């Protein structure tokens, strides 16, 4: 009987031991240590709330108002057919979203351009960066030099990248037109002025930078992979392609999640390159430019600009949520 009780109580005792050790560890912390821990956790949390969550929630709330940024907000509904100055700060419902979708001509081109930007980053820039990382990780000759060259654009600001590529795309004296022999006055290609070409020209600039960024992230993930996995795959007769896609790539799931989130964020917060080129007009409309022009521009329609910001937020959350849902569902099914 005694033996049975001991055997039954052993798992509970084993489970309780770590909890008791954690409690003893917390009790051993001095008052000063607890203050330090509270500061180390509390300060980043407060900064995150102050600069991320509070502005995000405020943007959502402001999107349902008609406010020009001057004066206070109130809970009264906006009056129909009266000047905007009279309706300032009132509740506007979903009218900002309705106006953006129906009578704001720049809205749908900006949405389309943002989706194109996102697709290019996911299907071109990210695989290109992965390819660079795999080649450099295999220790090709001069890999250090290639790594530095490919990473160089990441160290430059987007504004500087835009200026550099303006010289490359220059209509009469640019490198690209000179190389292809189209720099004459009659046959020169206006890469940045033609609304049918400038979006793709700017996407080349963005991909040049994004591929180097993704390369560095994947290189970090490849260096962290256990070398015995490659050795085991080699023993089993797998070639380099099979080893990467069936052994290495699944192990890098945390890096893949980070890269997916970073790719979506980088593609949808694009602003600098198009603003440097032509202030985001004439074929380069983006939601980020429209948000800025409505909130801090001449019109100062904060409520309307906030609605555009919410649309941008939703577009960014959808692919991230789908990717995370699919990833964790496959993991749970294993």
Coordinates of N, CA and C in Angstrom, one line a residue, residues 8-108:
X8 N 2.3 6.5 -7.0 CA 1.3 7.5 -7.6 C 1.7 8.9 -7.3
X9 N 2.4 9.1 -6.2 CA 2.7 10.5 -5.8 C 3.9 11.0 -6.5
X10 N 4.7 10.1 -7.1 CA 6.0 10.5 -7.7 C 5.8 11.5 -8.8
X11 N 4.9 11.3 -9.8 CA 4.8 12.3 -10.8 C 4.4 13.7 -10.3
X12 N 3.5 13.7 -9.4 CA 3.0 15.0 -8.8 C 4.2 15.7 -8.1
X13 N 5.0 14.9 -7.4 CA 6.2 15.5 -6.7 C 7.2 16.0 -7.7
X14 N 7.4 15.2 -8.8 CA 8.3 15.7 -9.9 C 7.9 16.9 -10.6
X15 N 6.5 17.0 -10.8 CA 6.0 18.2 -11.4 C 6.1 19.5 -10.5
X16 N 5.9 19.2 -9.2 CA 5.9 20.3 -8.3 C 7.3 20.9 -8.0
X17 N 8.3 20.0 -8.2 CA 9.6 20.5 -7.8 C 10.1 21.7 -8.6
X18 N 9.9 21.7 -10.0 CA 10.4 22.9 -10.7 C 9.6 24.2 -10.3
X19 N 8.3 24.0 -10.0 CA 7.5 25.2 -9.6 C 8.1 25.7 -8.3
X20 N 8.4 24.8 -7.3 CA 9.0 25.2 -6.0 C 10.3 25.9 -6.3
X21 N 11.1 25.4 -7.2 CA 12.4 26.0 -7.4 C 12.2 27.4 -8.0
X22 N 11.2 27.6 -8.9 CA 11.0 28.9 -9.5 C 10.6 29.9 -8.4
X23 N 9.7 29.4 -7.5 CA 9.2 30.3 -6.4 C 10.4 30.7 -5.5
X24 N 11.3 29.7 -5.2 CA 12.4 30.0 -4.4 C 13.3 31.0 -5.1
X25 N 13.5 30.9 -6.5 CA 14.3 31.8 -7.2 C 13.8 33.2 -7.2
X26 N 12.4 33.3 -7.2 CA 11.8 34.7 -7.2 C 12.0 35.3 -5.8
X27 N 11.9 34.4 -4.8 CA 12.0 34.9 -3.4 C 13.4 35.4 -3.1
X28 N 14.4 34.7 -3.8 CA 15.8 35.1 -3.6 C 16.1 36.5 -4.2
X29 N 15.3 37.0 -5.2 CA 15.6 38.3 -5.8 C 15.4 39.4 -4.7
X30 N 16.4 40.2 -4.7 CA 16.3 41.3 -3.8 C 15.3 42.4 -4.3
X31 N 15.0 43.4 -3.4 CA 14.1 44.4 -3.9 C 14.7 45.2 -5.1
X32 N 16.0 45.4 -5.0 CA 16.6 46.1 -6.2 C 16.5 45.3 -7.4
X33 N 16.7 44.0 -7.3 CA 16.7 43.1 -8.5 C 15.3 43.2 -9.1
X34 N 14.3 43.2 -8.3 CA 12.9 43.2 -8.7 C 12.6 44.5 -9.4
X35 N 13.1 45.6 -8.9 CA 12.9 46.9 -9.6 C 13.6 46.9 -11.0
X36 N 14.8 46.3 -11.1 CA 15.5 46.2 -12.3 C 14.7 45.4 -13.3
X37 N 14.2 44.2 -12.9 CA 13.4 43.4 -13.8 C 12.1 44.1 -14.2
X38 N 11.5 44.8 -13.3 CA 10.3 45.5 -13.7 C 10.6 46.6 -14.7
X39 N 11.7 47.3 -14.5 CA 12.1 48.4 -15.5 C 12.4 47.8 -16.8
X40 N 13.1 46.7 -16.8 CA 13.5 46.0 -18.1 C 12.3 45.5 -18.9
X41 N 11.3 45.1 -18.2 CA 10.1 44.6 -18.8 C 9.1 45.7 -19.1
X42 N 9.0 46.6 -18.1 CA 8.0 47.7 -18.2 C 8.3 48.8 -19.2
X43 N 9.5 49.2 -19.3 CA 9.8 50.3 -20.2 C 9.6 49.9 -21.7
X44 N 10.1 48.7 -22.1 CA 9.8 48.3 -23.5 C 8.3 48.2 -23.8
X45 N 7.6 47.6 -22.7 CA 6.1 47.4 -22.9 C 5.4 48.8 -23.0
X46 N 5.8 49.8 -22.2 CA 5.2 51.1 -22.3 C 5.5 51.8 -23.6
X47 N 6.8 51.6 -24.1 CA 7.1 52.2 -25.4 C 6.3 51.6 -26.5
X48 N 6.2 50.2 -26.4 CA 5.4 49.5 -27.4 C 3.9 50.0 -27.4
X49 N 3.4 50.1 -26.3 CA 2.0 50.6 -26.2 C 1.9 52.1 -26.7
X50 N 2.9 52.9 -26.3 CA 2.8 54.3 -26.6 C 3.0 54.6 -28.1
X51 N 3.9 53.8 -28.8 CA 4.3 54.2 -30.1 C 3.7 53.2 -31.2
X52 N 3.1 52.1 -30.7 CA 2.5 51.1 -31.7 C 1.0 51.0 -31.5
X53 N 0.6 50.5 -30.3 CA -0.8 50.1 -30.1 C -1.7 51.3 -29.9
X54 N -1.3 52.3 -29.1 CA -2.1 53.4 -29.0 C -2.4 54.2 -30.3
X55 N -1.3 54.5 -31.1 CA -1.5 55.1 -32.4 C -2.4 54.3 -33.3
X56 N -2.2 52.9 -33.3 CA -3.0 52.1 -34.1 C -4.5 52.1 -33.8
X57 N -4.8 52.0 -32.5 CA -6.2 52.1 -32.1 C -6.7 53.5 -32.3
X58 N -5.9 54.5 -32.1 CA -6.4 55.9 -32.3 C -6.7 56.1 -33.8
X59 N -5.9 55.5 -34.7 CA -6.1 55.6 -36.1 C -7.5 55.0 -36.5
X60 N -7.7 53.8 -35.9 CA -9.0 53.2 -36.2 C -10.2 54.0 -35.7
X61 N -10.1 54.6 -34.6 CA -11.2 55.4 -34.0 C -11.3 56.7 -34.9
X62 N -10.2 57.3 -35.2 CA -10.3 58.6 -36.0 C -10.9 58.3 -37.4
X63 N -10.7 57.1 -37.9 CA -11.2 56.8 -39.3 C -12.7 56.9 -39.3
X64 N -13.4 56.9 -38.2 CA -14.9 57.1 -38.2 C -15.3 58.5 -37.8
X65 N -14.4 59.4 -37.9 CA -14.7 60.8 -37.6 C -14.4 61.7 -38.8
X66 N -14.9 62.9 -38.8 CA -14.6 63.9 -39.8 C -13.9 65.0 -39.1
X67 N -12.5 65.0 -39.1 CA -11.7 65.9 -38.3 C -10.5 66.4 -39.1
X68 N -10.2 67.7 -39.0 CA -9.1 68.3 -39.7 C -7.9 68.4 -38.9
X69 N -7.9 67.9 -37.7 CA -6.7 68.0 -36.8 C -6.7 69.2 -35.9
X70 N -7.6 70.1 -36.1 CA -7.7 71.3 -35.2 C -9.0 71.3 -34.4
X71 N -8.9 71.6 -33.2 CA -10.1 71.5 -32.3 C -10.3 70.2 -31.7
X72 N -11.4 70.0 -31.0 CA -11.6 68.7 -30.3 C -12.6 67.8 -31.1
X73 N -12.7 66.6 -30.5 CA -13.6 65.6 -31.1 C -14.9 65.6 -30.2
X74 N -16.0 65.2 -30.8 CA -17.2 65.1 -29.9 C -18.0 63.9 -30.5
X75 N -19.0 63.5 -29.8 CA -19.8 62.3 -30.1 C -21.0 62.6 -30.9
X76 N -21.2 63.8 -31.4 CA -22.4 64.1 -32.2 C -22.2 63.7 -33.7
X77 N -23.2 63.2 -34.3 CA -23.1 62.8 -35.7 C -23.0 64.0 -36.6
X78 N -22.3 63.8 -37.7 CA -22.1 64.9 -38.7 C -23.4 65.3 -39.3
X79 N -23.6 66.6 -39.5 CA -24.8 67.1 -40.1 C -24.7 67.1 -41.6
X80 N -25.7 66.7 -42.3 CA -25.6 66.6 -43.8 C -25.7 68.0 -44.4
X81 N -25.0 68.1 -45.5 CA -25.1 69.4 -46.4 C -24.8 70.6 -45.6
X82 N -23.7 70.6 -44.8 CA -23.2 71.8 -44.1 C -21.7 71.8 -44.4
X83 N -21.1 73.0 -44.3 CA -19.7 73.1 -44.5 C -18.9 72.2 -43.6
X84 N -17.7 71.8 -44.0 CA -16.9 70.9 -43.2 C -16.4 71.6 -41.9
X85 N -16.2 72.9 -41.9 CA -15.8 73.5 -40.7 C -16.8 73.4 -39.6
X86 N -18.1 73.3 -40.0 CA -19.1 73.1 -39.0 C -19.2 71.7 -38.4
X87 N -18.8 70.8 -39.3 CA -18.9 69.4 -38.9 C -17.6 68.9 -38.4
X88 N -16.6 69.7 -38.1 CA -15.3 69.3 -37.7 C -15.4 68.6 -36.3
X89 N -14.8 67.4 -36.3 CA -14.7 66.6 -35.1 C -15.9 65.7 -34.8
X90 N -16.8 65.6 -35.7 CA -18.1 64.8 -35.5 C -17.9 63.4 -36.0
X91 N -18.8 62.5 -35.6 CA -18.8 61.1 -36.0 C -19.3 61.0 -37.4
X92 N -18.5 60.3 -38.2 CA -18.8 60.3 -39.6 C -19.2 58.9 -40.1
X93 N -19.2 57.9 -39.2 CA -19.5 56.5 -39.5 C -18.5 55.9 -40.5
X94 N -19.0 55.2 -41.5 CA -18.1 54.6 -42.5 C -18.0 55.4 -43.8
X95 N -18.4 56.7 -43.7 CA -18.4 57.6 -44.9 C -17.0 57.8 -45.4
X96 N -16.0 57.8 -44.6 CA -14.6 58.0 -45.1 C -14.3 56.8 -46.0
X97 N -14.6 55.6 -45.5 CA -14.3 54.4 -46.4 C -15.1 54.4 -47.6
X98 N -16.4 54.8 -47.5 CA -17.2 54.9 -48.7 C -16.7 55.9 -49.7
X99 N -16.3 57.1 -49.3 CA -15.8 58.1 -50.2 C -14.5 57.6 -50.8
X100 N -13.6 57.0 -50.0 CA -12.4 56.5 -50.6 C -12.6 55.5 -51.7
X101 N -13.6 54.6 -51.5 CA -13.8 53.6 -52.5 C -14.6 54.1 -53.7
X102 N -15.3 55.2 -53.6 CA -16.2 55.6 -54.7 C -15.8 56.9 -55.4
X103 N -15.4 57.9 -54.6 CA -15.2 59.2 -55.3 C -13.7 59.7 -55.1
X104 N -12.8 58.9 -54.6 CA -11.4 59.3 -54.5 C -10.6 58.6 -55.6
X105 N -10.3 59.3 -56.7 CA -9.7 58.6 -57.9 C -8.4 57.9 -57.6
X106 N -7.6 58.4 -56.6 CA -6.3 57.8 -56.4 C -6.3 56.5 -55.6
X107 N -7.5 56.2 -55.0 CA -7.6 55.1 -54.0 C -7.3 53.8 -54.7
X108 N -8.1 53.4 -55.7 CA -7.9 52.1 -56.3 C -6.6 51.9 -57.0

